[in-house]
Amino acid sequence: MQKLKVLVLSPQSRLDEVCSEACRSRINDYFEPLWNETGRDYTQEELLALISDAEVIISSWGSPSLTDEMLEKAVKLRAVGHAAGTVKNLVPKQIFSQGVKVFSAAPRIALSVGEYCLATLLTSLRYLPAFDSAIRDGKWKIAGLKGKELTGNTVGIISASSTARAFIKLLAPFQVKVLIYDPYLTEEAAARLNAKKANLEEVMSCPIISVHAPKLPATERMLTRELLALIPDGAVFINSSRGPVVDELAFMEELQSGRFIAALDVFEKEPLAVDHPIRSLPNVLLSPHIAGATVQGHLALMEEVVEDIIRSLREEKTTYEVNERMWEVMA
Amino acid sequence: MQKLKVLVLSPQSRLDEVCSEACRSRINDYFEPLWNETGRDYTQEELLALISDAEVIISSWGSPSLTDEMLEKAVKLRAVGHAAGTVKNLVPKQIFSQGVKVFSAAPRIALSVGEYCLATLLTSLRYLPAFDSAIRDGKWKIAGLKGKELTGNTVGIISASSTARAFIKLLAPFQVKVLIYDPYLTEEAAARLNAKKANLEEVMSCPIISVHAPKLPATERMLTRELLALIPDGAVFINSSRGPVVDELAFMEELQSGRFIAALDVFEKEPLAVDHPIRSLPNVLLSPHIAGATVQGHLALMEEVVEDIIRSLREEKTTYEVNERMWEVMA
């Protein structure tokens, strides 16, 4: 069988992050690859010159977007696999009517986000940052401060996205009650996640709240001042999705009251302003939008889409395929 | 049926921590309790005066130890339930030959310890304290620093104690490989934990190591300089059991090299000396011996032993009973 010609857009430095040795061998064995040897990402012009021969394109962070002009020349193209997060800006809608299949490794990133959520949740419930910082200040126990258990607790989830699903899977041994707000989720689909559908008010009243909503016009500032006021005292609030989902001003006021703990990986504006008052609050655990970033998670990205493309070529069931309808509702 | 006379040793303030409202009602309904109304723990003399009538004794932290002299007077005593950790110092060995059943809620505490271990493990793997502290210092991302996933990783466990078992249960969704060092564990018992037996060198060479060994003469400084040198660069080392299990001097030298991360809840000497150099190391997550201390865990303690005593009186299967052999090998 003639091997398919694969155009791998990522240069060596990016491949080191998102493509394991095993994946390179797999691409070399199964396809006829053209590796990017320029030491940097291709320009739009370079890609336009290369695309007419490509039967499969593999991209990742930094790869140039495919334009309608490129698609016109991409007469042999059968599949595009994006070894990274959002695929929306990489391919125009036109690609679907051309019969090109699109694959995105975004769901693999969800596992890393799920682990981040459980990490910050357990750590916040136990006040570990406060204990660590008291010891660094020369103290020992903190009078009256006692951690809480996750086991048997109630977790409120906003949006049943892939990151929420990854997080919920990790909650299995804790016998928690899970409430999900998601207007597109049916009761049956919620039950398959061992969760119950709830409205936003109910979810925001849980002792543990985790935000997984995508950034869309409909989700902008969906967590209003009134909803934020429902967060119970002593709660743990986690945001690993997008900062603008929260009304930032009202949220800062709630945080400054110190009445609950928040683990925040995303912010209204990133990077955070150097003088942003959130940087000095004691009741927040801050990270620079790295919930989805892990060594193992990144290294698996190209392998996941490559294997999925191979499954698709063999007409087997795929995991990472994105269709036109999914593309339309994507963030 | 005549209700059994229960002597509850803990005063009100302690009961608020270890005995739920439901548990108080249960004791009032099922037994004829004598509650401690003194507002403090009983003295040895007070307990000696009260013990001859007691058919069941319920104790917790701060309760006076039972002496051989007390046991001579405790002619009606059938069961002692300790709503706390270590029961060894509470009852003398003599109690078993008198046919008194002994119950300890220690295994309930193990669940809180298991949650602590997973909290510190996930948080350390993701470098969350380093990211948080960089943001507090006005920075954003840290060049070259990327977290690791737990999923698919290898976890080395030292001693198959109740805390180790609680931790291993929480690892279920992560599809990790678990290696356990425990001279008393059979291959079959390890397999039931989804783990494999290993020697101490193999466990200390894992990328994740969690110490669960009790403090016994045989475990003192069992983690020697040679074994500590095996800890791989970039590893996460967790100690939630006892400080003296580790050779402190050699351990401090390894930690000061910064080559791995440690989450430490226990130390050679507690509280830690105010000027202990460990207090300022960046690669440690420190807590003041609180791995087993949670609101929910503590509130469940008396209920767990009371229900187990009731099961025992009904000749049903018990969970928390301690026999003479267990007492002998206890820390």
XYZ file of C-alpha atoms in Angstrom:
662
model
C 0.000 0.000 0.000
C 1.199 3.490 -0.921
C 2.019 5.430 2.238
C 0.135 8.693 2.746
C 2.147 11.908 2.600
C 2.056 13.673 5.966
C 3.063 17.260 6.430
C 4.193 17.758 10.045
C 4.067 21.497 10.692
C 5.788 21.623 14.086
C 9.539 22.260 14.165
C 11.893 20.100 16.241
C 11.647 22.212 19.422
C 7.856 21.868 19.514
C 8.003 18.174 18.630
C 10.175 17.578 21.692
C 7.185 18.716 23.764
C 4.235 17.114 22.012
C 5.622 14.077 20.162
C 7.200 11.088 21.897
C 9.998 9.048 20.301
C 7.462 6.265 19.778
C 5.182 8.689 17.933
C 8.004 9.817 15.590
C 8.709 6.177 14.726
C 5.025 5.548 14.203
C 4.756 8.497 11.785
C 7.892 7.358 9.936
C 6.621 3.771 9.692
C 3.005 4.375 8.778
C 3.259 7.530 6.660
C 5.642 9.273 4.327
C 6.315 12.348 6.463
C 7.753 15.696 5.546
C 9.238 16.942 8.831
C 9.699 20.669 9.391
C 13.490 21.147 9.395
C 13.474 24.948 9.400
C 13.966 25.206 13.163
C 10.885 27.443 13.436
C 7.182 27.427 12.512
C 6.369 27.682 8.796
C 5.116 31.011 7.498
C 1.735 31.155 5.752
C 3.591 31.413 2.435
C 5.718 28.341 3.085
C 2.661 26.310 4.050
C 0.797 27.490 0.935
C 3.700 26.188 -1.175
C 3.745 22.792 0.569
C 0.067 22.047 0.944
C -0.819 20.722 -2.521
C 1.050 17.456 -1.919
C -0.170 16.885 1.627
C -2.608 14.059 2.304
C -2.471 14.528 6.069
C -1.427 17.602 8.075
C -0.255 17.391 11.680
C -0.129 20.690 13.571
C 0.338 21.960 17.096
C 0.774 25.219 19.007
C 2.385 27.864 16.817
C 1.394 26.240 13.522
C 0.035 28.650 10.894
C -3.747 28.628 10.402
C -5.152 27.035 7.263
C -6.780 29.640 5.038
C -9.486 29.239 2.383
C -6.779 29.905 -0.217
C -4.710 27.017 1.149
C -7.724 24.735 1.164
C -8.299 25.431 -2.505
C -4.800 24.129 -3.230
C -5.109 21.208 -0.767
C -6.710 18.881 -3.282
C -5.207 15.709 -1.799
C -5.871 16.585 1.823
C -7.836 13.930 3.755
C -7.172 14.728 7.400
C -5.843 17.413 9.730
C -4.735 16.424 13.236
C -4.101 19.179 15.792
C -1.779 18.067 18.601
C -2.819 20.918 20.895
C -5.886 22.579 22.420
C -8.301 24.704 20.433
C -8.640 23.719 16.779
C -11.120 26.467 15.891
C -8.568 29.047 14.792
C -6.521 26.484 12.890
C -9.110 25.413 10.329
C -11.841 27.449 8.577
C -15.381 26.042 8.475
C -14.927 25.417 4.733
C -12.714 22.421 5.523
C -15.689 20.248 6.476
C -17.526 20.692 3.174
C -14.309 19.634 1.414
C -14.576 16.275 3.131
C -11.375 16.735 5.150
C -11.547 15.071 8.554
C -10.402 17.134 11.527
C -8.954 15.763 14.754
C -8.124 17.678 17.941
C -6.205 16.376 20.945
C -7.994 18.841 23.254
C -9.767 16.052 25.177
C -6.376 14.590 26.157
C -5.543 17.926 27.817
C -8.684 17.531 29.894
C -7.042 14.780 31.932
C -4.297 17.164 33.072
C -6.967 19.727 33.973
C -8.883 17.086 35.953
C -5.745 16.340 37.966
C -5.213 20.069 38.575
C -8.778 20.383 39.891
C -8.392 17.474 42.313
C -4.950 18.736 43.408
C -6.185 22.215 44.270
C -9.438 20.921 45.753
C -7.819 18.514 48.231
C -5.082 21.001 49.072
C -7.562 23.831 49.669
C -9.898 21.658 51.757
C -6.963 20.839 54.023
C -5.646 24.443 54.234
C -2.201 23.130 53.267
C -0.934 26.489 51.949
C -1.911 28.162 55.264
C -0.194 25.437 57.309
C 2.936 25.585 55.145
C 3.120 29.308 55.405
C 2.613 29.306 59.206
C 5.538 26.862 59.553
C 7.708 29.066 57.342
C 6.816 31.931 59.710
C 8.232 29.948 62.651
C 4.874 28.683 63.942
C 3.447 25.164 64.343
C -0.274 24.298 64.612
C -2.850 27.009 63.887
C -5.422 27.242 66.692
C -8.914 26.394 65.482
C -7.871 25.479 61.932
C -8.821 21.952 60.926
C -9.041 20.644 57.358
C -12.028 19.041 55.702
C -12.462 15.722 53.911
C -13.572 15.332 50.325
C -15.106 11.912 51.000
C -18.884 12.198 51.231
C -18.842 15.893 50.313
C -20.918 17.644 47.599
C -19.308 18.991 44.420
C -21.024 21.524 42.144
C -19.828 21.556 38.518
C -20.487 24.335 36.030
C -20.606 22.955 32.467
C -20.202 19.276 31.582
C -17.151 19.889 29.390
C -14.371 17.379 28.785
C -12.392 18.844 31.705
C -15.400 18.448 34.003
C -15.783 14.833 32.907
C -12.093 14.127 33.536
C -12.411 15.680 37.010
C -15.568 13.728 37.850
C -13.842 10.446 36.934
C -11.111 11.183 39.481
C -13.764 11.785 42.167
C -14.977 8.176 41.955
C -13.312 6.845 45.152
C -14.620 9.754 47.276
C -18.315 8.889 47.140
C -19.218 12.535 46.576
C -22.557 13.887 45.424
C -22.072 15.725 42.097
C -24.449 18.466 40.921
C -23.947 19.778 37.369
C -25.256 22.892 35.743
C -25.209 22.542 31.958
C -28.161 23.636 29.807
C -27.257 21.083 27.126
C -26.978 18.080 29.450
C -29.900 15.684 29.738
C -30.851 14.002 33.026
C -29.819 10.687 31.477
C -26.397 11.989 30.403
C -25.913 13.443 33.906
C -26.828 10.093 35.448
C -24.196 8.374 33.279
C -21.650 10.704 34.933
C -23.039 9.692 38.365
C -24.223 13.260 38.685
C -27.500 15.143 39.007
C -28.607 18.129 36.920
C -29.042 21.330 38.926
C -29.582 25.000 38.280
C -26.833 27.578 38.616
C -28.105 28.724 42.029
C -27.929 25.197 43.406
C -24.424 24.610 42.049
C -23.171 27.948 43.398
C -24.495 26.986 46.854
C -22.348 23.826 47.042
C -19.436 23.623 49.512
C -17.197 22.781 46.529
C -17.642 24.528 43.163
C -15.610 23.914 40.002
C -16.024 26.045 36.875
C -15.540 24.335 33.492
C -17.530 26.642 31.198
C -15.999 27.545 27.804
C -15.457 31.184 26.871
C -18.456 32.036 24.715
C -20.671 35.112 24.482
C -23.285 33.174 26.497
C -20.884 32.404 29.348
C -19.340 35.862 29.680
C -19.831 37.033 33.277
C -22.407 34.286 33.759
C -21.240 34.117 37.385
C -22.816 37.379 38.440
C -22.508 39.240 41.732
C -25.768 37.631 42.908
C -24.529 34.113 42.099
C -21.108 34.725 43.656
C -22.860 35.831 46.851
C -24.342 32.328 47.112
C -20.915 30.675 47.574
C -21.097 29.312 51.138
C -18.638 30.442 53.812
C -15.754 27.971 54.005
C -16.346 26.747 50.436
C -13.670 25.909 47.867
C -14.161 27.558 44.456
C -12.015 26.377 41.516
C -11.745 28.041 38.111
C -9.736 26.133 35.507
C -11.720 27.270 32.464
C -11.759 30.977 31.605
C -11.486 34.123 33.701
C -14.214 36.176 31.973
C -16.846 33.618 33.027
C -16.764 35.412 36.398
C -17.757 39.018 37.147
C -14.233 39.998 38.166
C -15.078 43.031 40.291
C -17.719 41.254 42.359
C -15.455 38.212 42.641
C -12.559 40.286 44.007
C -14.879 41.746 46.649
C -15.984 38.263 47.717
C -12.385 37.027 47.804
C -11.236 40.008 49.827
C -13.806 39.142 52.487
C -11.761 35.958 53.011
C -14.900 33.896 53.574
C -13.964 31.106 51.141
C -10.915 29.680 49.355
C -10.372 29.912 45.603
C -7.962 28.013 43.347
C -7.553 30.082 40.213
C -5.667 29.125 37.076
C -7.378 31.654 34.797
C -8.070 35.366 35.036
C -9.963 38.164 33.312
C -6.702 39.377 31.788
C -3.625 37.191 31.393
C -0.860 37.529 32.366
C -2.213 39.044 35.589
C -1.300 42.707 36.023
C 1.846 42.960 38.164
C -0.013 45.062 40.740
C -3.262 43.023 40.674
C -4.584 42.895 44.257
C -5.369 39.172 43.932
C -1.643 38.428 44.024
C -1.501 39.140 47.757
C -4.705 37.499 49.025
C -4.055 34.705 51.538
C -7.149 32.662 50.606
C -6.275 31.999 46.958
C -4.056 29.401 45.289
C -2.801 30.979 42.070
C -1.297 29.452 38.949
C -0.476 30.914 35.508
C -2.961 29.082 33.223
C -1.145 25.746 33.517
C -4.035 23.459 34.521
C -3.781 21.670 31.168
C 0.012 21.717 30.940
C 1.907 18.599 31.984
C 4.939 16.825 30.594
C 3.073 13.557 30.059
C -0.101 15.212 28.780
C 1.762 17.283 26.179
C 3.967 14.382 25.066
C 0.847 12.321 24.384
C -0.843 14.911 22.162
C 0.571 14.047 18.738
C 0.376 10.321 19.414
C -3.308 10.600 20.293
C -4.243 12.395 17.056
C -1.950 10.300 14.871
C -3.439 7.054 16.218
C -6.918 8.488 15.747
C -6.173 9.422 12.134
C -4.907 5.886 11.535
C -8.109 4.492 13.073
C -10.140 6.781 10.813
C -8.217 5.673 7.695
C -9.011 2.075 8.692
C -12.635 3.094 9.198
C -12.456 2.232 12.906
C -14.121 4.189 15.737
C -12.330 7.471 16.486
C -12.014 9.496 19.705
C -10.756 12.934 18.719
C -12.684 13.719 15.522
C -14.300 17.180 15.336
C -17.281 17.649 13.046
C -18.800 20.835 11.655
C -21.448 21.053 14.374
C -18.815 20.716 17.132
C -16.610 23.290 15.403
C -19.515 25.783 15.375
C -20.144 25.656 19.135
C -16.454 25.590 20.058
C -14.802 28.345 22.056
C -33.370 -5.702 77.900
C -31.354 -3.925 80.573
C -29.264 -1.154 79.002
C -25.498 -1.386 79.506
C -23.853 1.294 81.647
C -21.449 3.344 79.555
C -18.821 5.591 81.062
C -17.983 8.318 78.533
C -14.626 9.747 79.610
C -14.448 12.754 77.277
C -15.710 16.115 78.567
C -18.062 18.277 76.513
C -15.334 20.232 74.689
C -13.750 17.030 73.364
C -17.142 15.519 72.506
C -17.834 18.504 70.266
C -14.887 17.345 68.145
C -15.257 13.576 68.085
C -18.952 12.871 68.678
C -21.715 13.972 66.323
C -25.203 14.868 67.572
C -26.437 11.614 66.050
C -23.827 9.706 68.044
C -24.900 11.341 71.341
C -28.485 10.312 70.661
C -27.360 6.812 69.776
C -25.450 6.486 73.074
C -28.429 7.855 75.019
C -30.840 5.495 73.262
C -28.845 2.298 73.263
C -26.924 2.585 76.538
C -27.278 4.081 79.996
C -24.474 6.634 79.755
C -22.631 8.534 82.450
C -21.440 11.656 80.631
C -18.415 13.530 81.963
C -19.861 16.821 83.253
C -16.684 18.093 84.954
C -15.687 20.283 82.005
C -12.245 18.596 81.902
C -10.723 15.123 81.597
C -11.121 12.850 84.634
C -8.110 12.347 86.865
C -6.817 8.816 87.431
C -8.406 8.919 90.911
C -11.818 9.940 89.592
C -11.759 7.186 87.007
C -10.719 4.629 89.637
C -13.767 5.629 91.670
C -16.153 5.327 88.711
C -14.878 2.208 86.990
C -16.473 -0.522 89.077
C -19.941 0.189 87.654
C -18.866 0.610 84.034
C -19.848 -2.059 81.503
C -18.491 -0.057 78.552
C -15.920 2.750 78.531
C -15.665 5.274 75.706
C -12.477 7.341 75.600
C -10.706 9.751 73.304
C -7.666 12.046 73.257
C -6.851 13.263 76.792
C -8.628 10.412 78.571
C -6.691 8.922 81.486
C -5.002 5.572 80.814
C -6.496 2.441 82.385
C -4.140 0.958 84.974
C -3.871 -2.610 86.235
C -5.331 -1.324 89.536
C -8.381 0.031 87.666
C -8.801 -3.230 85.754
C -8.930 -5.144 89.068
C -11.919 -3.008 90.079
C -13.518 -3.129 86.599
C -15.356 -6.359 87.232
C -18.326 -5.516 85.005
C -16.282 -4.102 82.097
C -17.009 -5.755 78.728
C -15.685 -3.272 76.169
C -13.471 -0.218 75.766
C -13.862 1.954 72.674
C -11.198 4.564 71.907
C -12.483 7.384 69.694
C -8.990 8.509 68.713
C -5.705 7.209 67.287
C -3.287 5.056 69.251
C -4.947 2.786 71.817
C -1.706 1.243 73.085
C -1.101 3.707 75.897
C -4.746 3.704 76.951
C -5.087 0.037 77.906
C -2.554 -2.316 79.538
C -2.011 -5.771 77.982
C -3.754 -7.310 81.007
C -7.126 -6.114 79.629
C -7.227 -8.875 76.976
C -6.829 -11.753 79.479
C -9.756 -10.237 81.432
C -11.956 -10.810 78.371
C -12.590 -7.093 77.785
C -12.966 -6.248 74.096
C -11.005 -3.261 72.834
C -11.956 -1.047 69.881
C -9.902 1.707 68.268
C -11.085 4.224 65.683
C -7.532 4.593 64.305
C -8.466 3.068 60.913
C -11.042 5.849 60.412
C -8.237 8.402 60.749
C -6.456 6.606 57.901
C -8.974 7.984 55.409
C -8.002 11.563 56.283
C -4.339 10.607 55.939
C -5.032 9.041 52.530
C -6.617 12.315 51.371
C -3.625 14.273 52.698
C -1.260 12.015 50.722
C -3.171 12.469 47.465
C -3.485 16.236 48.076
C 0.240 16.744 48.582
C 1.164 14.297 45.825
C -0.919 15.966 43.094
C 0.055 19.450 44.286
C 3.770 18.591 44.368
C 3.696 16.879 40.959
C 2.241 20.078 39.505
C 4.640 22.448 41.321
C 1.611 24.432 42.512
C 3.407 25.988 45.522
C 6.189 27.219 43.197
C 3.693 28.679 40.712
C 1.685 30.340 43.497
C 4.760 31.844 45.020
C 6.058 33.140 41.659
C 2.730 34.910 41.083
C 2.881 36.438 44.577
C 6.351 37.715 43.612
C 4.853 39.560 40.632
C 5.795 36.955 38.030
C 3.687 34.799 35.666
C 4.860 31.553 34.000
C 8.155 29.983 35.126
C 10.382 29.186 32.129
C 11.003 25.464 31.795
C 8.750 24.426 34.670
C 6.007 22.023 33.648
C 4.030 19.789 36.014
C 3.653 16.034 35.859
C 0.631 13.779 35.721
C -0.170 11.113 38.267
C -2.056 9.016 35.706
C 0.063 6.084 34.570
C 2.847 6.914 37.030
C 4.528 4.543 39.534
C 3.971 4.892 43.286
C 6.255 3.278 45.869
C 4.702 2.633 49.287
C 6.611 1.862 52.460
C 4.525 -0.287 54.812
C 1.030 -1.573 53.998
C -0.544 0.160 56.988
C -4.143 1.359 57.162
C -3.082 4.812 55.912
C -1.301 3.218 52.938
C -4.416 1.217 52.125
C -6.612 4.317 52.312
C -4.199 6.147 49.989
C -4.041 3.260 47.502
C -7.862 3.201 47.291
C -7.861 6.865 46.228
C -5.324 6.072 43.482
C -7.787 3.791 41.672
C -8.774 6.184 38.840
C -5.143 7.027 38.012
C -4.090 3.611 36.685
C -0.810 3.810 38.557
C 1.597 0.949 39.201
C 1.952 0.476 42.969
C 5.042 -1.128 44.536
C 4.890 -1.891 48.280
C 7.634 -2.684 50.686
C 6.265 -4.482 53.738
C 7.987 -7.537 55.209
C 4.671 -8.841 56.591
C 2.706 -8.549 53.351
C 2.215 -11.642 51.186
C 2.211 -11.481 47.374
C -1.478 -12.402 47.475
C -2.359 -9.624 49.929
C -0.400 -7.162 47.767
C -2.310 -8.318 44.691
C -5.604 -7.686 46.492
C -4.432 -4.073 46.863
C -3.635 -3.997 43.113
C -0.002 -3.677 44.123
C 3.221 -5.631 43.803
C 5.654 -6.487 46.589
C 9.072 -4.891 46.217
C 12.197 -4.422 48.276
C 13.095 -1.148 49.929
C 15.633 -0.270 47.222
C 13.005 -0.671 44.499
C 10.442 1.438 46.378
C 12.976 4.183 47.110
C 13.788 4.326 43.376
C 10.191 5.160 42.394
C 9.306 8.638 41.039
C 6.691 8.844 43.818
C 7.406 7.524 47.326
C 5.026 7.569 50.295
C 6.099 6.510 53.784
C 3.499 4.804 55.995
C 5.740 2.883 58.426
C 4.783 2.934 62.127
C 7.284 4.146 64.722
C 8.830 0.977 66.081
C 12.386 0.041 67.044
C 12.617 -1.856 63.740
C 11.613 1.169 61.647
C 13.804 3.747 63.379
C 16.040 5.345 60.721
C 15.136 2.529 58.355
C 15.449 5.077 55.532
C 19.215 5.315 55.679
C 21.524 7.689 53.844
C 22.096 4.990 51.187
C 18.368 4.495 50.615
C 17.652 8.244 50.531
C 20.323 8.603 47.849
C 18.216 6.327 45.625
C 15.317 8.831 45.442
C 15.262 9.862 41.759
C 15.766 13.486 40.730
C 12.377 15.140 40.255
C 10.645 12.631 42.554
C 7.935 13.409 45.097
C 8.581 11.992 48.591
C 5.748 12.049 51.151
C 6.034 11.266 54.854
C 2.742 11.123 56.756
C 3.790 8.474 59.283
C 6.623 9.263 61.676
C 9.700 11.484 61.414
C 12.228 9.115 63.023
C 11.674 6.564 60.230
C 14.074 8.759 58.219
C 17.748 9.477 58.953
C 17.152 13.184 59.534
C 20.671 14.446 58.880
C 21.053 12.595 55.575
C 17.517 13.595 54.583
C 18.206 17.298 55.196
C 21.279 17.069 52.968
C 19.250 15.478 50.173
C 16.503 18.100 50.556
C 18.983 20.960 50.528
C 20.256 19.746 47.150
C 16.784 20.628 45.843
C 16.754 17.611 43.551
C 13.304 16.352 44.616
C 10.154 17.588 46.335
C 9.014 16.422 49.764
C 5.644 16.771 51.485
C 6.284 16.360 55.189
C 3.694 16.191 57.943
C 5.969 14.567 60.529
C 9.440 15.323 61.801
C 12.202 13.891 63.979
C 11.194 16.291 66.760
C 7.766 17.959 66.969
C 6.996 20.814 67.069
C 9.820 21.639 64.670
C 12.541 23.799 66.233
C 11.823 27.453 65.425
C 15.192 27.766 63.671
C 15.042 24.402 61.887
C 16.588 24.895 58.436
C 13.811 22.863 56.786
C 11.397 25.754 57.412
C 12.969 27.790 54.626
C 13.524 25.176 51.908
C 11.590 25.917 48.691
C 11.144 22.261 47.676
C 9.143 21.121 50.714
C 5.440 21.330 51.578
C 5.249 21.438 55.372
C 2.360 20.758 57.740
C 2.205 20.362 61.527
C 1.274 16.668 61.932
C -2.283 17.194 60.702
C -2.512 14.508 57.996
C -5.059 12.619 60.091
C -6.915 15.668 61.378
C -10.129 16.670 59.614
C -13.462 17.968 60.865
C -15.400 15.081 59.316
C -12.844 12.436 60.249
C -12.767 13.488 63.905
C -16.548 13.844 64.182
C -16.930 10.268 62.956
C -14.567 8.713 65.519
C -16.911 8.060 68.434
C -19.720 6.961 66.146
C -17.469 4.393 64.469
C -16.398 2.759 67.755
C -19.864 2.966 69.332
C -21.446 1.257 66.323
C -18.698 -1.358 66.352
C -19.278 -2.060 70.071
C -22.987 -2.470 69.354
C -22.153 -4.895 66.515
C -19.889 -6.825 68.868
C -22.598 -7.021 71.559
C -24.925 -8.427 68.877
C -22.163 -10.853 67.866
C -21.978 -9.307 64.409
C -18.766 -8.766 62.403
C -16.703 -5.831 63.738
C -14.304 -3.437 62.011
C -12.343 -1.698 64.746
C -11.633 -4.468 67.264
C -8.026 -4.734 68.513
C -6.811 -8.102 69.811
C -3.805 -8.906 71.987
C -1.589 -9.782 69.022
C -2.408 -6.478 67.279
C -1.796 -4.595 70.529
C 1.672 -6.160 70.834
C 2.881 -5.034 67.404
C 1.284 -1.592 67.663
C 3.342 1.570 67.682
